[in-house]
Amino acid sequence: MNGEQLTAVYRNNNDEIISFQTSGGRIISYRKALLEAEEGLIEGIQIMKTKMVLCT
C-alpha cells in the first residue's frame, strides 16, 4: 500500500457525510476525497457514480 486510507467519517446534523480523516491525519472534504481516490492517492475506496464505498 502506497496511498493513504480513510480512517474516520465526519457527518453533519442531517447525517450526511461532509469530510473524512485520512491515515496521514489530514481532514479532507467529501469532494477532495473523491478526487484523490480517482487519482489513486487514497486506497480502499471503490467509486460508483458519485458515491464512495469503503472496502474492508
Short mmCIF file of N, CA, C and O in Angstrom, two decimals:
data_model
loop_
_atom_site.label_atom_id
_atom_site.label_comp_id
_atom_site.label_asym_id
_atom_site.label_seq_id
_atom_site.Cartn_x
_atom_site.Cartn_y
_atom_site.Cartn_z
N MET A 1 0.83 -1.19 0.00
CA MET A 1 0.00 0.00 0.00
C MET A 1 0.87 1.24 0.00
O MET A 1 1.72 1.41 0.85
N ASN A 2 0.62 2.12 -0.94
CA ASN A 2 1.39 3.36 -1.03
C ASN A 2 0.56 4.58 -0.67
O ASN A 2 1.10 5.57 -0.22
N GLY A 3 -0.74 4.52 -0.89
CA GLY A 3 -1.59 5.67 -0.63
C GLY A 3 -2.15 5.66 0.77
O GLY A 3 -1.99 4.72 1.53
N GLU A 4 -2.83 6.75 1.10
CA GLU A 4 -3.50 6.86 2.39
C GLU A 4 -4.81 6.08 2.36
O GLU A 4 -5.31 5.73 1.30
N GLN A 5 -5.35 5.86 3.53
CA GLN A 5 -6.67 5.25 3.66
C GLN A 5 -7.54 6.17 4.51
O GLN A 5 -7.02 6.98 5.26
N LEU A 6 -8.85 6.02 4.38
CA LEU A 6 -9.75 6.80 5.20
C LEU A 6 -9.92 6.10 6.54
O LEU A 6 -10.13 4.89 6.58
N THR A 7 -9.80 6.87 7.63
CA THR A 7 -9.87 6.27 8.96
C THR A 7 -11.05 6.79 9.79
O THR A 7 -11.37 6.18 10.81
N ALA A 8 -11.67 7.89 9.39
CA ALA A 8 -12.81 8.44 10.13
C ALA A 8 -13.73 9.18 9.18
O ALA A 8 -13.30 9.68 8.15
N VAL A 9 -15.01 9.20 9.54
CA VAL A 9 -16.03 9.89 8.74
C VAL A 9 -16.67 10.96 9.61
O VAL A 9 -17.00 10.70 10.77
N TYR A 10 -16.83 12.15 9.08
CA TYR A 10 -17.49 13.24 9.78
C TYR A 10 -18.82 13.53 9.09
O TYR A 10 -18.88 13.63 7.87
N ARG A 11 -19.87 13.66 9.90
CA ARG A 11 -21.22 13.89 9.36
C ARG A 11 -21.79 15.19 9.91
O ARG A 11 -21.44 15.61 11.00
N ASN A 12 -22.74 15.77 9.17
CA ASN A 12 -23.42 16.97 9.64
C ASN A 12 -24.66 16.57 10.43
O ASN A 12 -24.91 15.38 10.68
N ASN A 13 -25.47 17.56 10.82
CA ASN A 13 -26.67 17.30 11.62
C ASN A 13 -27.73 16.50 10.87
O ASN A 13 -28.61 15.91 11.50
N ASN A 14 -27.65 16.47 9.55
CA ASN A 14 -28.58 15.69 8.73
C ASN A 14 -28.05 14.30 8.44
O ASN A 14 -28.59 13.59 7.60
N ASP A 15 -26.95 13.92 9.11
CA ASP A 15 -26.31 12.61 8.96
C ASP A 15 -25.69 12.40 7.58
O ASP A 15 -25.45 11.29 7.17
N GLU A 16 -25.41 13.50 6.88
CA GLU A 16 -24.74 13.43 5.58
C GLU A 16 -23.23 13.48 5.79
O GLU A 16 -22.74 14.23 6.64
N ILE A 17 -22.50 12.70 5.01
CA ILE A 17 -21.03 12.71 5.12
C ILE A 17 -20.52 14.03 4.55
O ILE A 17 -20.87 14.41 3.44
N ILE A 18 -19.69 14.72 5.34
CA ILE A 18 -19.15 16.00 4.89
C ILE A 18 -17.64 15.99 4.75
O ILE A 18 -17.08 16.75 3.97
N SER A 19 -16.94 15.12 5.50
CA SER A 19 -15.49 15.06 5.39
C SER A 19 -14.97 13.75 5.98
O SER A 19 -15.72 12.99 6.59
N PHE A 20 -13.67 13.54 5.76
CA PHE A 20 -13.01 12.32 6.21
C PHE A 20 -11.68 12.66 6.85
O PHE A 20 -11.08 13.68 6.54
N GLN A 21 -11.21 11.77 7.70
CA GLN A 21 -9.83 11.84 8.19
C GLN A 21 -9.07 10.71 7.52
O GLN A 21 -9.58 9.61 7.38
N THR A 22 -7.85 11.02 7.09
CA THR A 22 -7.02 10.01 6.42
C THR A 22 -6.03 9.39 7.40
O THR A 22 -5.82 9.91 8.50
N SER A 23 -5.42 8.30 6.96
CA SER A 23 -4.41 7.63 7.79
C SER A 23 -3.21 8.54 8.04
O SER A 23 -2.46 8.32 8.98
N GLY A 24 -3.04 9.56 7.22
CA GLY A 24 -1.97 10.53 7.41
C GLY A 24 -2.35 11.67 8.34
O GLY A 24 -1.57 12.58 8.58
N GLY A 25 -3.59 11.65 8.85
CA GLY A 25 -4.05 12.66 9.79
C GLY A 25 -4.72 13.86 9.16
O GLY A 25 -5.16 14.77 9.86
N ARG A 26 -4.82 13.89 7.83
CA ARG A 26 -5.48 15.02 7.17
C ARG A 26 -6.99 14.92 7.29
O ARG A 26 -7.55 13.84 7.30
N ILE A 27 -7.66 16.07 7.42
CA ILE A 27 -9.11 16.15 7.33
C ILE A 27 -9.41 16.72 5.95
O ILE A 27 -8.97 17.83 5.63
N ILE A 28 -10.13 15.96 5.13
CA ILE A 28 -10.42 16.40 3.76
C ILE A 28 -11.91 16.31 3.49
O ILE A 28 -12.62 15.49 4.08
N SER A 29 -12.38 17.16 2.60
CA SER A 29 -13.80 17.19 2.25
C SER A 29 -14.18 15.94 1.48
O SER A 29 -13.33 15.22 0.94
N TYR A 30 -15.47 15.70 1.41
CA TYR A 30 -16.01 14.59 0.63
C TYR A 30 -15.52 14.68 -0.82
O TYR A 30 -15.04 13.71 -1.39
N ARG A 31 -15.63 15.87 -1.39
CA ARG A 31 -15.25 16.06 -2.81
C ARG A 31 -13.76 15.82 -3.02
O ARG A 31 -13.35 15.19 -3.98
N LYS A 32 -12.91 16.33 -2.11
CA LYS A 32 -11.47 16.12 -2.24
C LYS A 32 -11.13 14.64 -2.09
O LYS A 32 -10.28 14.12 -2.81
N ALA A 33 -11.81 13.95 -1.20
CA ALA A 33 -11.59 12.51 -1.03
C ALA A 33 -11.95 11.77 -2.32
O ALA A 33 -11.23 10.86 -2.75
N LEU A 34 -13.03 12.16 -2.93
CA LEU A 34 -13.45 11.54 -4.18
C LEU A 34 -12.41 11.78 -5.28
O LEU A 34 -12.01 10.84 -5.98
N LEU A 35 -11.93 13.01 -5.40
CA LEU A 35 -10.92 13.33 -6.41
C LEU A 35 -9.62 12.56 -6.16
O LEU A 35 -9.01 12.02 -7.09
N GLU A 36 -9.18 12.52 -4.90
CA GLU A 36 -7.94 11.82 -4.58
C GLU A 36 -8.07 10.31 -4.78
O GLU A 36 -7.12 9.64 -5.18
N ALA A 37 -9.25 9.77 -4.52
CA ALA A 37 -9.47 8.34 -4.76
C ALA A 37 -9.40 8.04 -6.26
O ALA A 37 -8.81 7.04 -6.67
N GLU A 38 -9.98 8.92 -7.08
CA GLU A 38 -9.92 8.74 -8.53
C GLU A 38 -8.49 8.81 -9.04
O GLU A 38 -8.14 8.13 -10.00
N GLU A 39 -7.64 9.61 -8.38
CA GLU A 39 -6.24 9.76 -8.77
C GLU A 39 -5.35 8.66 -8.18
O GLU A 39 -4.16 8.62 -8.46
N GLY A 40 -5.93 7.79 -7.35
CA GLY A 40 -5.17 6.71 -6.75
C GLY A 40 -4.37 7.11 -5.52
O GLY A 40 -3.53 6.35 -5.05
N LEU A 41 -4.64 8.30 -4.98
CA LEU A 41 -3.92 8.78 -3.80
C LEU A 41 -4.49 8.20 -2.51
O LEU A 41 -3.81 8.16 -1.49
N ILE A 42 -5.77 7.80 -2.54
CA ILE A 42 -6.41 7.18 -1.39
C ILE A 42 -6.80 5.77 -1.80
O ILE A 42 -7.43 5.57 -2.84
N GLU A 43 -6.44 4.80 -0.98
CA GLU A 43 -6.70 3.39 -1.29
C GLU A 43 -7.91 2.88 -0.52
O GLU A 43 -8.32 3.47 0.48
N GLY A 44 -8.45 1.76 -0.98
CA GLY A 44 -9.54 1.10 -0.28
C GLY A 44 -10.91 1.68 -0.55
O GLY A 44 -11.83 1.46 0.22
N ILE A 45 -11.04 2.44 -1.63
CA ILE A 45 -12.32 3.04 -1.99
C ILE A 45 -12.70 2.61 -3.39
O ILE A 45 -11.89 2.66 -4.31
N GLN A 46 -13.93 2.16 -3.52
CA GLN A 46 -14.46 1.84 -4.83
C GLN A 46 -15.47 2.92 -5.17
O GLN A 46 -16.42 3.15 -4.41
N ILE A 47 -15.28 3.61 -6.27
CA ILE A 47 -16.15 4.72 -6.66
C ILE A 47 -17.23 4.20 -7.60
O ILE A 47 -16.93 3.58 -8.61
N MET A 48 -18.48 4.48 -7.24
CA MET A 48 -19.62 4.07 -8.06
C MET A 48 -20.47 5.31 -8.29
O MET A 48 -21.06 5.83 -7.35
N LYS A 49 -20.46 5.80 -9.52
CA LYS A 49 -21.12 7.06 -9.89
C LYS A 49 -20.59 8.17 -9.00
O LYS A 49 -19.43 8.49 -9.09
N THR A 50 -21.41 8.75 -8.11
CA THR A 50 -20.94 9.83 -7.26
C THR A 50 -20.86 9.41 -5.80
O THR A 50 -20.73 10.23 -4.91
N LYS A 51 -20.91 8.11 -5.52
CA LYS A 51 -20.85 7.64 -4.15
C LYS A 51 -19.55 6.90 -3.90
O LYS A 51 -18.99 6.30 -4.79
N MET A 52 -19.09 6.93 -2.66
CA MET A 52 -17.91 6.17 -2.27
C MET A 52 -18.34 5.03 -1.37
O MET A 52 -19.21 5.19 -0.53
N VAL A 53 -17.70 3.89 -1.55
CA VAL A 53 -17.95 2.73 -0.70
C VAL A 53 -16.61 2.32 -0.11
O VAL A 53 -15.64 2.09 -0.82
N LEU A 54 -16.54 2.26 1.22
CA LEU A 54 -15.32 1.84 1.88
C LEU A 54 -15.19 0.33 1.77
O LEU A 54 -16.12 -0.40 2.08
N CYS A 55 -14.05 -0.15 1.33
CA CYS A 55 -13.79 -1.58 1.22
C CYS A 55 -13.00 -2.02 2.45
O CYS A 55 -12.00 -1.41 2.79
N THR A 56 -13.47 -3.07 3.09
CA THR A 56 -12.74 -3.56 4.27
C THR A 56 -12.13 -4.91 4.01
O THR A 56 -12.45 -5.60 3.11
#
